[in-house]
């Protein structure tokens, strides 16, 4: 039997436990951002507890970067408020800034400097005392696994390594709250996993709250304690990945194939408890949706044994965040990405024959 959502070595590793009574590191209350008549962020509220990894998940244009820019004091808030480490970002931006590290969506390290120089400049910029600077840089290089690249020019690094350098840079002043805007967008799958492992590692070594935006379902699912799904500037769902998946009706798909099942088989499958739909496919194959995957699987196997019907294949797949996104927005996140991609990549006239 194959199963979807196989746990990986990272599963449950990054998340760790967050005390239910932990204070809020981030509070966003009825926050709105308007650009002229256009509402980029529309009345969003949420709170992130200290020590949590919180994800903002949504397609391009959902308002994720706008939310981060407001929370990190980079753009003014139209209405509502945000408090970071207890500081209102509009009233006391300096205090809010001192508590945060920010990794913007675009890569911003200086390509002509070395890895060490990039870190050093930030340490000076953030007033890390001279006597602590070297030790801090040493520790960060180790943390992001770039120690042996310290003297390499930044332009010679791969995308994944540059991302890791930027993460180190964002931590140079030991912030309490770390904002990362799409930290793995554009990276290859191996580098993405390396960034996840690194964030996990950092989280285990430092007392940090992390807010990450992403349009990757798997990233949100693996890393985050809780996920807020944003779409067209609105928050449409917020919960743990598990609770979000459980909130979708018919949360398990069982694909099962029998050898010459009797004529009433479809009807009998349908009569099993928890089954919400049965779609017959080709040659004794059925797609069964159920709200209780393990119970239906057991009953379905028992039914086959009792009726002496041979079972040929069985696949159980849990609901994924893709199903969750469809449930709450009525659209596939993947379709949105394809649209967005073709929108940002118009054919370049100069390259036409
Ligand atoms: N400076 C701006 N002026 C006008 N519209 C903007 C500006 N910045 C962002 N937007 C619009 O706000 C919406 C949300 O953008 P953004 O926050 O960048 O989304 P995301 O990060 O989720 O892809 C988009 O429709 C975008 O075009
Ligand atoms: Mg963005």
Short mmCIF file of C-alpha atoms and ligand atoms in Angstrom, two decimals:
data_model
loop_
_atom_site.label_atom_id
_atom_site.label_comp_id
_atom_site.label_asym_id
_atom_site.label_seq_id
_atom_site.Cartn_x
_atom_site.Cartn_y
_atom_site.Cartn_z
CA UNK A 1 0.00 0.00 0.00
CA UNK A 2 1.38 3.37 -0.95
CA UNK A 3 0.50 6.46 0.97
CA UNK A 4 0.56 10.14 0.09
CA UNK A 5 2.13 12.63 2.45
CA UNK A 6 4.91 10.30 3.50
CA UNK A 7 6.57 11.78 6.55
CA UNK A 8 10.06 12.98 5.81
CA UNK A 9 12.98 13.42 8.11
CA UNK A 10 11.97 17.05 8.50
CA UNK A 11 8.40 16.26 9.50
CA UNK A 12 7.64 17.56 12.95
CA UNK A 13 11.28 18.45 13.40
CA UNK A 14 11.17 22.15 12.65
CA UNK A 15 7.93 22.80 14.40
CA UNK A 16 8.76 21.82 17.95
CA UNK A 17 6.26 22.69 20.61
CA UNK A 18 4.96 26.18 21.23
CA UNK A 19 3.57 26.79 24.70
CA UNK A 20 -0.14 27.61 24.52
CA UNK A 21 0.37 30.50 26.95
CA UNK A 22 3.40 31.95 25.14
CA UNK A 23 3.06 35.72 24.64
CA UNK A 24 2.36 37.16 21.18
CA UNK A 25 5.44 38.14 19.21
CA UNK A 26 3.35 39.58 16.36
CA UNK A 27 -0.15 41.02 16.46
CA UNK A 28 -1.88 42.20 13.33
CA UNK A 29 -5.27 43.77 13.85
CA UNK A 30 -7.72 44.64 11.03
CA UNK A 31 -4.82 45.78 8.90
CA UNK A 32 -5.54 47.34 5.50
CA UNK A 33 -3.27 48.57 2.70
CA UNK A 34 -4.69 50.60 -0.16
CA UNK A 35 -2.89 51.79 -3.25
CA UNK A 36 -5.31 54.40 -4.57
CA UNK A 37 -8.59 52.56 -5.13
CA UNK A 38 -6.93 49.17 -5.03
CA UNK A 39 -6.96 47.24 -1.75
CA UNK A 40 -3.83 45.08 -1.60
CA UNK A 41 -4.44 43.91 2.00
CA UNK A 42 -8.04 43.79 3.13
CA UNK A 43 -8.79 43.71 6.87
CA UNK A 44 -6.36 40.98 7.96
CA UNK A 45 -5.97 39.98 11.63
CA UNK A 46 -3.77 37.31 13.21
CA UNK A 47 -1.36 36.78 16.09
CA UNK A 48 1.88 34.80 16.18
CA UNK A 49 3.16 33.37 19.44
CA UNK A 50 6.77 33.59 20.57
CA UNK A 51 8.70 30.62 19.26
CA UNK A 52 6.23 29.85 16.50
CA UNK A 53 6.97 29.37 12.80
CA UNK A 54 4.05 31.05 11.09
CA UNK A 55 3.41 30.86 7.35
CA UNK A 56 1.57 33.21 5.02
CA UNK A 57 0.61 31.03 2.08
CA UNK A 58 -0.90 32.40 -1.11
CA UNK A 59 -0.46 32.91 -4.86
CA UNK A 60 1.43 35.78 -6.46
CA UNK A 61 -0.33 39.06 -5.81
CA UNK A 62 -2.15 37.79 -2.71
CA UNK A 63 -0.64 40.55 -0.58
CA UNK A 64 2.05 38.57 1.28
CA UNK A 65 4.94 40.99 0.64
CA UNK A 66 2.69 43.96 1.35
CA UNK A 67 1.82 42.42 4.73
CA UNK A 68 5.50 41.84 5.55
CA UNK A 69 6.40 45.39 4.46
CA UNK A 70 3.76 46.84 6.79
CA UNK A 71 4.78 44.62 9.72
CA UNK A 72 8.45 45.53 9.25
CA UNK A 73 7.84 49.32 9.05
CA UNK A 74 8.83 49.61 5.38
CA UNK A 75 5.50 50.99 4.16
CA UNK A 76 2.74 52.86 6.01
CA UNK A 77 -0.42 51.06 7.10
CA UNK A 78 -3.67 52.48 5.69
CA UNK A 79 -5.76 51.38 8.68
CA UNK A 80 -5.60 48.88 11.53
CA UNK A 81 -2.38 48.25 13.44
CA UNK A 82 0.53 45.84 13.82
CA UNK A 83 2.51 45.22 17.02
CA UNK A 84 5.89 43.59 16.83
CA UNK A 85 7.41 42.41 20.14
CA UNK A 86 4.83 44.66 21.81
CA UNK A 87 5.76 47.78 19.78
CA UNK A 88 3.21 49.45 17.53
CA UNK A 89 5.03 49.69 14.19
CA UNK A 90 3.41 53.02 13.31
CA UNK A 91 3.99 54.66 16.70
CA UNK A 92 7.38 53.23 17.60
CA UNK A 93 9.02 52.00 14.40
CA UNK A 94 12.56 52.15 15.82
CA UNK A 95 11.78 49.83 18.72
CA UNK A 96 9.96 47.44 16.35
CA UNK A 97 12.93 47.48 13.96
CA UNK A 98 15.39 46.64 16.70
CA UNK A 99 13.54 43.38 17.42
CA UNK A 100 13.39 42.10 13.86
CA UNK A 101 15.47 40.61 11.09
CA UNK A 102 14.09 40.83 7.56
CA UNK A 103 14.96 38.86 4.46
CA UNK A 104 13.20 40.54 1.53
CA UNK A 105 11.98 38.63 -1.49
CA UNK A 106 14.76 39.83 -3.82
CA UNK A 107 18.38 38.81 -3.18
CA UNK A 108 20.14 41.87 -1.85
CA UNK A 109 23.66 40.92 -0.75
CA UNK A 110 26.48 42.86 -2.39
CA UNK A 111 27.91 40.71 -5.17
CA UNK A 112 31.32 42.36 -5.21
CA UNK A 113 31.99 41.75 -1.53
CA UNK A 114 33.05 38.50 0.07
CA UNK A 115 30.74 36.48 2.26
CA UNK A 116 32.48 37.74 5.39
CA UNK A 117 32.43 41.37 4.21
CA UNK A 118 28.69 41.18 3.59
CA UNK A 119 28.15 40.03 7.16
CA UNK A 120 30.62 42.53 8.56
CA UNK A 121 28.89 45.49 6.93
CA UNK A 122 25.59 44.46 8.45
CA UNK A 123 27.13 43.96 11.87
CA UNK A 124 28.43 47.54 11.70
CA UNK A 125 25.13 48.83 10.35
CA UNK A 126 23.28 47.25 13.25
CA UNK A 127 25.80 48.49 15.83
CA UNK A 128 26.97 45.07 16.93
CA UNK A 129 29.79 46.01 19.35
CA UNK A 130 33.25 45.60 17.75
CA UNK A 131 34.47 43.03 20.25
CA UNK A 132 31.41 40.82 19.57
CA UNK A 133 31.39 41.18 15.80
CA UNK A 134 33.96 38.54 14.89
CA UNK A 135 32.50 35.93 17.19
CA UNK A 136 28.98 36.68 15.91
CA UNK A 137 30.09 36.32 12.28
CA UNK A 138 32.00 33.14 13.08
CA UNK A 139 28.94 31.62 14.70
CA UNK A 140 26.62 32.63 11.86
CA UNK A 141 28.94 31.27 9.16
CA UNK A 142 28.90 27.99 11.02
CA UNK A 143 25.13 28.10 11.42
CA UNK A 144 24.49 28.49 7.68
CA UNK A 145 27.34 26.20 6.66
CA UNK A 146 29.36 28.83 4.81
CA UNK A 147 32.52 28.85 6.94
CA UNK A 148 34.73 27.59 4.16
CA UNK A 149 33.28 30.13 1.71
CA UNK A 150 33.95 33.15 3.94
CA UNK A 151 36.49 34.67 1.56
CA UNK A 152 34.60 33.81 -1.62
CA UNK A 153 33.15 36.69 -3.60
CA UNK A 154 29.39 36.64 -3.26
CA UNK A 155 28.90 36.61 -7.03
CA UNK A 156 30.55 33.17 -7.19
CA UNK A 157 27.96 31.60 -4.87
CA UNK A 158 24.98 29.54 -6.03
CA UNK A 159 21.46 30.90 -5.44
CA UNK A 160 20.99 28.62 -2.43
CA UNK A 161 24.27 29.74 -0.85
CA UNK A 162 23.41 33.39 -1.38
CA UNK A 163 20.08 32.79 0.29
CA UNK A 164 21.89 31.23 3.24
CA UNK A 165 24.26 34.20 3.42
CA UNK A 166 21.25 36.54 3.52
CA UNK A 167 19.69 34.51 6.30
CA UNK A 168 22.92 34.80 8.29
CA UNK A 169 23.01 38.52 7.58
CA UNK A 170 19.46 38.96 8.84
CA UNK A 171 20.46 37.37 12.15
CA UNK A 172 23.64 39.32 12.79
CA UNK A 173 22.08 41.56 15.46
CA UNK A 174 20.30 38.63 17.19
CA UNK A 175 16.73 39.64 16.39
CA UNK A 176 13.86 38.01 18.28
CA UNK A 177 11.55 37.91 15.28
CA UNK A 178 12.64 36.88 11.82
CA UNK A 179 10.67 37.72 8.66
CA UNK A 180 11.47 35.83 5.48
CA UNK A 181 9.68 36.69 2.23
CA UNK A 182 9.65 33.67 -0.10
CA UNK A 183 13.05 32.41 1.03
CA UNK A 184 13.20 29.50 -1.40
CA UNK A 185 11.51 30.89 -4.50
CA UNK A 186 13.65 30.19 -7.53
CA UNK A 187 15.87 27.67 -5.76
CA UNK A 188 16.33 24.11 -6.99
CA UNK A 189 14.75 21.35 -4.86
CA UNK A 190 18.02 20.39 -3.14
CA UNK A 191 18.81 23.98 -2.15
CA UNK A 192 15.25 24.42 -0.92
CA UNK A 193 15.60 21.48 1.43
CA UNK A 194 18.98 22.86 2.57
CA UNK A 195 17.32 26.18 3.48
CA UNK A 196 14.54 24.36 5.38
CA UNK A 197 17.10 22.34 7.32
CA UNK A 198 19.03 25.45 8.10
CA UNK A 199 15.99 27.33 9.38
CA UNK A 200 15.12 24.30 11.48
CA UNK A 201 18.63 24.24 12.85
CA UNK A 202 18.63 27.96 13.65
CA UNK A 203 15.26 27.64 15.31
CA UNK A 204 16.57 24.88 17.57
CA UNK A 205 19.59 26.96 18.61
CA UNK A 206 18.08 30.40 19.10
CA UNK A 207 14.95 31.70 20.71
CA UNK A 208 13.28 32.93 17.54
CA UNK A 209 9.83 33.57 16.15
CA UNK A 210 9.72 33.11 12.39
CA UNK A 211 7.21 34.51 9.91
CA UNK A 212 7.68 33.16 6.42
CA UNK A 213 5.73 33.79 3.22
CA UNK A 214 5.55 31.20 0.51
CA UNK A 215 3.52 29.99 -2.42
CA UNK A 216 4.87 26.46 -1.96
CA UNK A 217 2.40 24.16 -0.23
CA UNK A 218 5.06 21.65 0.79
CA UNK A 219 7.20 24.37 2.32
CA UNK A 220 4.34 25.68 4.46
CA UNK A 221 3.34 22.14 5.37
CA UNK A 222 6.82 21.01 6.46
CA UNK A 223 7.98 24.12 8.27
CA UNK A 224 5.07 25.91 9.85
CA UNK A 225 3.28 25.46 13.17
CA UNK A 226 0.37 27.38 11.71
CA UNK A 227 -0.53 28.65 8.27
CA UNK A 228 -2.64 31.61 7.19
CA UNK A 229 -3.95 31.24 3.65
CA UNK A 230 -4.21 34.64 1.94
CA UNK A 231 -5.96 35.29 -1.32
CA UNK A 232 -6.75 38.65 -2.98
CA UNK A 233 -5.58 40.49 0.15
CA UNK A 234 -7.89 38.56 2.48
CA UNK A 235 -7.16 35.94 5.08
CA UNK A 236 -9.32 32.97 4.11
CA UNK A 237 -8.18 30.30 6.60
CA UNK A 238 -5.81 30.02 9.54
CA UNK A 239 -4.82 26.92 11.49
CA UNK A 240 -2.23 24.17 11.88
CA UNK A 241 -1.50 22.26 8.65
CA UNK A 242 -3.22 19.19 10.12
CA UNK A 243 -6.34 21.07 11.18
CA UNK A 244 -6.55 22.79 7.78
CA UNK A 245 -6.41 19.42 6.03
CA UNK A 246 -8.96 17.92 8.41
CA UNK A 247 -11.31 20.84 7.74
CA UNK A 248 -11.79 19.69 4.14
CA UNK A 249 -14.73 17.26 3.84
CA UNK A 250 -13.83 13.80 2.49
CA UNK A 251 -10.27 14.20 3.64
CA UNK A 252 -8.81 10.96 2.27
CA UNK A 253 -8.74 9.55 -1.24
CA UNK A 254 -8.51 5.75 -1.57
CA UNK A 255 -7.76 4.39 -5.03
CA UNK A 256 -8.49 0.70 -5.09
CA UNK A 257 -8.59 -1.95 -7.78
CA UNK A 258 -10.41 -5.31 -7.46
CA UNK A 259 -10.25 -8.38 -9.65
CA UNK A 260 -13.69 -8.87 -11.25
CA UNK A 261 -15.85 -7.29 -8.53
CA UNK A 262 -19.59 -8.16 -8.53
CA UNK A 263 -22.09 -5.79 -10.17
CA UNK A 264 -23.29 -4.21 -6.90
CA UNK A 265 -19.73 -3.48 -5.72
CA UNK A 266 -19.86 0.27 -6.28
CA UNK A 267 -23.06 0.45 -4.24
CA UNK A 268 -21.53 -1.65 -1.46
CA UNK A 269 -18.45 0.57 -1.32
CA UNK A 270 -20.73 3.54 -1.06
CA UNK A 271 -22.58 2.02 1.90
CA UNK A 272 -19.41 1.83 4.02
CA UNK A 273 -19.35 4.29 6.92
CA UNK A 274 -17.59 7.66 6.32
CA UNK A 275 -17.53 7.25 2.52
CA UNK A 276 -18.58 10.49 0.83
CA UNK A 277 -18.23 9.46 -2.81
CA UNK A 278 -17.30 6.53 -5.04
CA UNK A 279 -16.22 7.03 -8.62
CA UNK A 280 -15.84 3.88 -10.71
CA UNK A 281 -12.86 4.08 -13.03
CA UNK A 282 -11.55 1.50 -15.50
CA UNK A 283 -11.34 -2.30 -14.94
CA UNK A 284 -12.50 -2.80 -11.35
CA UNK A 285 -10.83 0.44 -10.21
CA UNK A 286 -12.63 2.81 -7.83
CA UNK A 287 -11.80 6.21 -6.39
CA UNK A 288 -13.29 6.39 -2.92
CA UNK A 289 -13.48 9.63 -0.91
CA UNK A 290 -13.84 9.23 2.82
CA UNK A 291 -13.70 11.30 5.96
CA UNK A 292 -11.96 8.48 7.85
CA UNK A 293 -9.19 6.95 5.74
CA UNK A 294 -8.00 4.24 8.10
CA UNK A 295 -11.48 2.97 9.04
CA UNK A 296 -12.68 2.87 5.42
CA UNK A 297 -9.49 1.11 4.32
CA UNK A 298 -9.95 -1.60 6.96
CA UNK A 299 -13.64 -2.09 6.17
CA UNK A 300 -13.03 -2.16 2.47
CA UNK A 301 -10.36 -4.86 2.81
CA UNK A 302 -12.62 -6.90 5.16
CA UNK A 303 -15.49 -6.62 2.71
CA UNK A 304 -13.28 -7.92 -0.10
CA UNK A 305 -12.02 -10.85 2.00
CA UNK A 306 -15.55 -11.85 3.10
CA UNK A 307 -16.85 -11.71 -0.46
CA UNK A 308 -13.77 -13.52 -1.82
CA UNK A 309 -13.04 -10.61 -4.16
CA UNK A 310 -9.35 -10.27 -4.86
CA UNK A 311 -7.79 -6.89 -4.19
CA UNK A 312 -5.21 -5.90 -6.80
CA UNK A 313 -3.95 -2.48 -5.73
CA UNK A 314 -4.70 0.01 -2.97
CA UNK A 315 -3.45 3.58 -2.58
CA UNK A 316 -4.40 5.85 0.29
CA UNK A 317 -3.74 9.54 -0.09
CA UNK A 318 -4.30 12.13 2.58
CA UNK A 319 -5.66 15.53 1.79
CA UNK A 320 -2.89 17.91 0.84
CA UNK A 321 -2.73 21.65 1.28
CA UNK A 322 -3.60 21.81 -2.43
CA UNK A 323 -7.04 20.41 -1.56
CA UNK A 324 -7.25 22.92 1.29
CA UNK A 325 -6.48 25.82 -1.04
CA UNK A 326 -9.11 24.65 -3.53
CA UNK A 327 -11.64 24.25 -0.72
CA UNK A 328 -11.17 27.79 0.60
CA UNK A 329 -10.61 29.70 -2.63
CA UNK A 330 -12.33 27.60 -5.28
CA UNK A 331 -9.13 27.54 -7.34
CA UNK A 332 -5.93 25.55 -7.68
CA UNK A 333 -2.87 27.41 -6.41
CA UNK A 334 -0.91 25.75 -9.23
CA UNK A 335 -3.18 27.26 -11.90
CA UNK A 336 -2.65 30.66 -10.34
CA UNK A 337 1.10 30.21 -10.49
CA UNK A 338 1.01 29.19 -14.12
CA UNK A 339 -1.07 32.28 -14.93
CA UNK A 340 1.22 34.53 -12.92
CA UNK A 341 4.27 33.01 -14.56
CA UNK A 342 2.99 33.55 -18.09
CA UNK A 343 2.06 37.08 -17.05
CA UNK A 344 5.52 37.99 -15.79
CA UNK A 345 7.30 36.23 -18.64
CA UNK A 346 5.84 37.79 -21.82
CA UNK A 347 7.68 36.89 -25.02
CA UNK A 348 10.50 39.37 -25.49
CA UNK A 349 10.12 41.08 -28.88
CA UNK A 350 13.87 41.38 -29.30
CA UNK A 351 14.21 37.60 -29.25
CA UNK A 352 11.58 36.96 -31.94
CA UNK A 353 12.94 35.88 -35.30
N1 LIG B 1 3.53 49.94 -4.71
C1 LIG B 1 2.43 49.39 -5.21
N2 LIG B 1 1.53 50.10 -5.92
C2 LIG B 1 0.40 49.55 -6.41
N3 LIG B 1 0.07 48.25 -6.26
C3 LIG B 1 0.92 47.47 -5.58
C4 LIG B 1 2.14 47.99 -5.00
N4 LIG B 1 2.77 46.97 -4.37
C5 LIG B 1 1.99 45.88 -4.53
N5 LIG B 1 0.89 46.18 -5.26
C6 LIG B 1 -0.19 45.24 -5.62
O1 LIG B 1 -0.69 44.66 -4.43
C7 LIG B 1 -1.01 43.31 -4.64
C8 LIG B 1 -0.28 42.47 -3.62
O2 LIG B 1 1.11 42.46 -3.94
P1 LIG B 1 2.18 41.68 -3.10
O3 LIG B 1 2.01 42.03 -1.68
O4 LIG B 1 3.51 41.93 -3.72
O5 LIG B 1 1.73 40.17 -3.31
P2 LIG B 1 2.52 38.81 -3.03
O6 LIG B 1 3.74 39.14 -2.26
O7 LIG B 1 1.54 37.95 -2.30
O8 LIG B 1 2.85 38.22 -4.38
C9 LIG B 1 -0.67 42.98 -6.08
O9 LIG B 1 -1.83 43.06 -6.85
C10 LIG B 1 0.31 44.08 -6.44
O10 LIG B 1 0.27 44.35 -7.81
MG1 LIG B 2 5.72 38.77 -2.64
#
